[in-house]
Short mmCIF file of C-alpha atoms and ligand atoms in Angstrom, two decimals:
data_model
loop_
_atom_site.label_atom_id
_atom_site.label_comp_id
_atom_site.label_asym_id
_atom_site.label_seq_id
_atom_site.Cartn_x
_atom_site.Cartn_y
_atom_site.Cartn_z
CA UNK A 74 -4.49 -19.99 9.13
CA UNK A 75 -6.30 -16.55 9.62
CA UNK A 76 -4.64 -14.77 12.26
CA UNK A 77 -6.68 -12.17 14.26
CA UNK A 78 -5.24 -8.30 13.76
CA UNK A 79 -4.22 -7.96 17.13
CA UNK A 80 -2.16 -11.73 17.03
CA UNK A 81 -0.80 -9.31 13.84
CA UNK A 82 0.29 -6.25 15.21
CA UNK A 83 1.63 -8.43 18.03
CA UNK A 84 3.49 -10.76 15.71
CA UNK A 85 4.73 -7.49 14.15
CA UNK A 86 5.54 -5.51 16.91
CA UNK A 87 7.95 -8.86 18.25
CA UNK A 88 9.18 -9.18 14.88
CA UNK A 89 13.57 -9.57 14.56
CA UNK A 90 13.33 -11.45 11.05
CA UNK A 91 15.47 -9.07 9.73
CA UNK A 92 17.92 -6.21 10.85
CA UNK A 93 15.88 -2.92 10.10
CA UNK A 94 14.23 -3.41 13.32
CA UNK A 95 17.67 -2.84 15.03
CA UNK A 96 18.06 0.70 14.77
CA UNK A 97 14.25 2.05 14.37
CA UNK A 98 12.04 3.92 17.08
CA UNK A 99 8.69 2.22 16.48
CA UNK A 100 7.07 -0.36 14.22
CA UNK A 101 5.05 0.92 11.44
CA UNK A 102 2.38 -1.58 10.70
CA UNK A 103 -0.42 0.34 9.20
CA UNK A 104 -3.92 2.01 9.49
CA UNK A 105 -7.47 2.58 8.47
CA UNK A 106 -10.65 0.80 7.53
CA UNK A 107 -9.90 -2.76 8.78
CA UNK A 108 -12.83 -3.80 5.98
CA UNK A 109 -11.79 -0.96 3.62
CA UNK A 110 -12.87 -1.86 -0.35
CA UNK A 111 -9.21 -0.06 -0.89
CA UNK A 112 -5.94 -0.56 0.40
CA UNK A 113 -2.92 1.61 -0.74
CA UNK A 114 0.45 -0.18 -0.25
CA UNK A 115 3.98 1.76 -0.02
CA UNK A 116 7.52 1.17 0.30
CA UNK A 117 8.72 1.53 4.04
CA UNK A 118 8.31 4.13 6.66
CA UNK A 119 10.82 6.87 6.90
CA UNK A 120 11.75 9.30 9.41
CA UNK A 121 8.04 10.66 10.47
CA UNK A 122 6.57 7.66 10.08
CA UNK A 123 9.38 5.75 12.36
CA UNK A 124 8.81 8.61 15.44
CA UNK A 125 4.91 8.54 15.20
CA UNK A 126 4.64 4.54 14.45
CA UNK A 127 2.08 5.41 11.87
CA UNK A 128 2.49 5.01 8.20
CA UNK A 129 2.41 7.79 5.50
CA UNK A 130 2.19 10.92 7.88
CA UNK A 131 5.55 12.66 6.21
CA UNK A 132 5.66 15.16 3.35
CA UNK A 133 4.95 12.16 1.30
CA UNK A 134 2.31 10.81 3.69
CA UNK A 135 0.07 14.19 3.07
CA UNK A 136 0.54 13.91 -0.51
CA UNK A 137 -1.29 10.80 -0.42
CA UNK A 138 -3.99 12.06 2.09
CA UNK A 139 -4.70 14.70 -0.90
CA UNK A 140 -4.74 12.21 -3.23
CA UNK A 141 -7.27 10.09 -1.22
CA UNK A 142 -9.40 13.48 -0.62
CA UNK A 143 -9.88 14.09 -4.68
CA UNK A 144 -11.00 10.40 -4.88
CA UNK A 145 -13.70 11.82 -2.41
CA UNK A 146 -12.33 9.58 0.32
CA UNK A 147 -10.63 10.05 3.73
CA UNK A 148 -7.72 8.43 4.89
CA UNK A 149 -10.40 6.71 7.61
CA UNK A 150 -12.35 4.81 4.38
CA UNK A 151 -8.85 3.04 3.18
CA UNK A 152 -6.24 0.78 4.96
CA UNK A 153 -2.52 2.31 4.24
CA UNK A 154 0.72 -0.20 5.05
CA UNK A 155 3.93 -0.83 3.77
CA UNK A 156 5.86 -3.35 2.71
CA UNK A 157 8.43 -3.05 5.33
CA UNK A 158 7.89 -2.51 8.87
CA UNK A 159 10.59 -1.15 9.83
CA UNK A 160 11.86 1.71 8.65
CA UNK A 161 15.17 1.15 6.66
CA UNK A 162 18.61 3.17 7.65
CA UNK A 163 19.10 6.67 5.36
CA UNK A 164 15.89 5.75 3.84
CA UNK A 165 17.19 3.43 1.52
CA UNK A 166 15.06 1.23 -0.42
CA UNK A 167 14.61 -2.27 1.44
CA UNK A 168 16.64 -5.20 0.31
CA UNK A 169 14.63 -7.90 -1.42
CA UNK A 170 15.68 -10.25 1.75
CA UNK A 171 13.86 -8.07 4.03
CA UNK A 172 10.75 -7.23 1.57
CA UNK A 173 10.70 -11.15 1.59
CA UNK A 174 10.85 -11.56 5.28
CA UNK A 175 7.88 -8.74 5.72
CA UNK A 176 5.42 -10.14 3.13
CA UNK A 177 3.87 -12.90 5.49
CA UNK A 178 2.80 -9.89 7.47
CA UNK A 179 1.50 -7.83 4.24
CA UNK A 180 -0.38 -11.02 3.28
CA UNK A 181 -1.96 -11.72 6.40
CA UNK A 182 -2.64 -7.77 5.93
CA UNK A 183 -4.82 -8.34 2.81
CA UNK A 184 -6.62 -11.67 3.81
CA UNK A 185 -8.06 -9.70 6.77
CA UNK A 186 -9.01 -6.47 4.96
CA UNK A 187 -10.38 -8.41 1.98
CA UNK A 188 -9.94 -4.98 -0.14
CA UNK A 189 -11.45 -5.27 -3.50
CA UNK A 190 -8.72 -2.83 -5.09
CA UNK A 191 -5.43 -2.41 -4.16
CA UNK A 192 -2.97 0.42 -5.22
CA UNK A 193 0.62 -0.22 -4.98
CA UNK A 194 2.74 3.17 -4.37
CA UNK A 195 5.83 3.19 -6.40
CA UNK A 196 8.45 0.28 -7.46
CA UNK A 197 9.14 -1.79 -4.34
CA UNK A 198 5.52 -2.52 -3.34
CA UNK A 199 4.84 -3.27 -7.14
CA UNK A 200 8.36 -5.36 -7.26
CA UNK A 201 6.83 -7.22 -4.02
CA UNK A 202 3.61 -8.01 -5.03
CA UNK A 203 3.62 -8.34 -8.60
CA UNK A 204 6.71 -9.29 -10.46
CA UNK A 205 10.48 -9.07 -9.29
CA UNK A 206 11.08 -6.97 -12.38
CA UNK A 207 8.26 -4.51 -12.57
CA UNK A 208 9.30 -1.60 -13.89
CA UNK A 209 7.14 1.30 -12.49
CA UNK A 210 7.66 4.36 -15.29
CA UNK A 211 6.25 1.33 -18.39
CA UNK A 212 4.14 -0.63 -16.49
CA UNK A 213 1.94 1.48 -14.40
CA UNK A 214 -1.74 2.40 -14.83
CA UNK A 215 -2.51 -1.39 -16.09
CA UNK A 216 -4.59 -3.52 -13.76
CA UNK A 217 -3.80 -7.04 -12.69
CA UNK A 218 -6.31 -8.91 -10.65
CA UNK A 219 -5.39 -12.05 -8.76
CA UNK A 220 -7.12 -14.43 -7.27
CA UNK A 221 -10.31 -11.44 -7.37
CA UNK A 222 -8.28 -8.50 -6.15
CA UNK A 223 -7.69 -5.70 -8.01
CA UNK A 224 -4.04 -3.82 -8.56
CA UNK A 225 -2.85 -1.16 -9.77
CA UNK A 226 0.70 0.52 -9.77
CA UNK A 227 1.07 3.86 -9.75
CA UNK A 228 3.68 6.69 -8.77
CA UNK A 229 4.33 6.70 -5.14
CA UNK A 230 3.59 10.26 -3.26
CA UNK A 231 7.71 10.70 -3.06
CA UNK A 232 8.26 10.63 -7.07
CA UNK A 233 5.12 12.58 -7.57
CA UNK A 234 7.08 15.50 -5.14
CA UNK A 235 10.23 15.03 -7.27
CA UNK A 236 8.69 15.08 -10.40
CA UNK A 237 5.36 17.27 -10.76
CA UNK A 238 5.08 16.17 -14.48
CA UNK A 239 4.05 12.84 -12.89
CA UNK A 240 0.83 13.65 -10.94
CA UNK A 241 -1.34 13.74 -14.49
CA UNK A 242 -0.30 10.35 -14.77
CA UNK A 243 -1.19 9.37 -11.10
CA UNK A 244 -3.98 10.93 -10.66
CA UNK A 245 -5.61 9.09 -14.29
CA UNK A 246 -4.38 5.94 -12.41
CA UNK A 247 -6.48 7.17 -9.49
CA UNK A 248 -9.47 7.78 -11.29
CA UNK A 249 -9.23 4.34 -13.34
CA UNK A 250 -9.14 3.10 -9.30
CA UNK A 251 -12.65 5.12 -8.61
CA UNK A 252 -14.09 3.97 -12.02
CA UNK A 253 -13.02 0.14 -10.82
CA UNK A 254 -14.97 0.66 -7.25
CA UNK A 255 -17.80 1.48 -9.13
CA UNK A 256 -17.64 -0.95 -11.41
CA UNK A 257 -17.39 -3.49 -8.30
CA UNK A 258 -19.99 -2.37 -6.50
CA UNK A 259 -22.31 -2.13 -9.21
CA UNK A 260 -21.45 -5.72 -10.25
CA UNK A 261 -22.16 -6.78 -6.33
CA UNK A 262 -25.74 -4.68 -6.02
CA UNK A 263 -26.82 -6.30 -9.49
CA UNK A 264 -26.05 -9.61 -8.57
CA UNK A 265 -28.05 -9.47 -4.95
CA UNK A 266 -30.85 -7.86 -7.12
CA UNK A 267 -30.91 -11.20 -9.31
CA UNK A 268 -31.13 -13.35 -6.29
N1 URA B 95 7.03 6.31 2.15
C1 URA B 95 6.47 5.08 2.22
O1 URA B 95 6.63 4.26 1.32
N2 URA B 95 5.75 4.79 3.29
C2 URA B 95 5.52 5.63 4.29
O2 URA B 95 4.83 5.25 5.24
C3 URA B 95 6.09 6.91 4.19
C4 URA B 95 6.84 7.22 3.13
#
């Protein structure tokens, strides 16, 4: 059953599947376009996120908000989540017992957007919603559709600040992503045309 967003974010912000919720200031469960063609998916929240109860707004966060500026976006035309909630203790990366109790949320997530393309930000989200043993550094910049959505992995924000020699990478992943929305929405105005 299609739950409504605020039965979500309620759902959510009751949530105690798991134990990251025990030590964490807010609940992080996402923001943006509610019927956004893109979605961008990430690990967890950390530190900024947890205080502000708002996802990607850290060092990281404005990274991405850059990102989404040279795809001639604003952070208002996409949806950004995570895949966890809650933020996890030190930062660590969330256990797959936790990513596992989260995804109901993440799913219900997607079936309300109904984005067209999603990227996935680094390992765990790709881990989550793709295979168990994606591996991030081989596999990234390669789009998998399912069941008519779009993905593709790239860098998260985080690696990109570690590693500079990664952006070129990202950012061709990001462009592949604008080429794609294109694509889609010249596929969509064609076929009305046709009708
Ligand atoms: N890293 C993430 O994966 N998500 C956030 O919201 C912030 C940092």
């Amino acid at each position: 059953m299609r739950v409504s967003w605020q039965s979500l974010y309620e759902e959510i912000n009751n949530c105690q599947k798991c134990d990251l919720c025990r030590q964490i200031h807010n609940k992080v469960p996402g923001q943006g376009d509610v019927h956004a063609k893109l979605m961008f998916i990430g690990e967890g929240p950390g530190a900024d996120e947890d205080m502000q109860g708002l996802a990607f707004v850290g060092k990281a966060g404005q990274l991405l908000t850059k990102m989404i500026s040279a795809m001639g976006m604003t952070r208002d035309d996409v949806y950004i989540c995570n895949v966890v909630k809650c933020r996890p203790p030190q930062n660590r990366v969330p256990d797959a017992a936790e990513a596992a109790a989260c995804l109901p949320y993440l799913r219900q997530q997607v079936a309300l957007v109904k984005p067209k393309v999603i990227v996935l930000l680094g390992s765990t989200a790709a881990k989550t919603l793709i295979r168990e043993d994606f591996r991030i550094t081989r596999e990234r910049g390669m789009w998998i559709e399912k069941k008519g959505v779009w993905f593709m992995p790239t860098y998260h924000p985080a690696a990109l600040l570690r590693d500079e020699s990664k952006k070129r990478d990202a950012w061709n992943d990001l462009k592949r992503v604008m080429a794609k929305l294109k694509e889609l929405e010249a596929n969509e105005n064609g076929g009305s045309e046709s009708v």
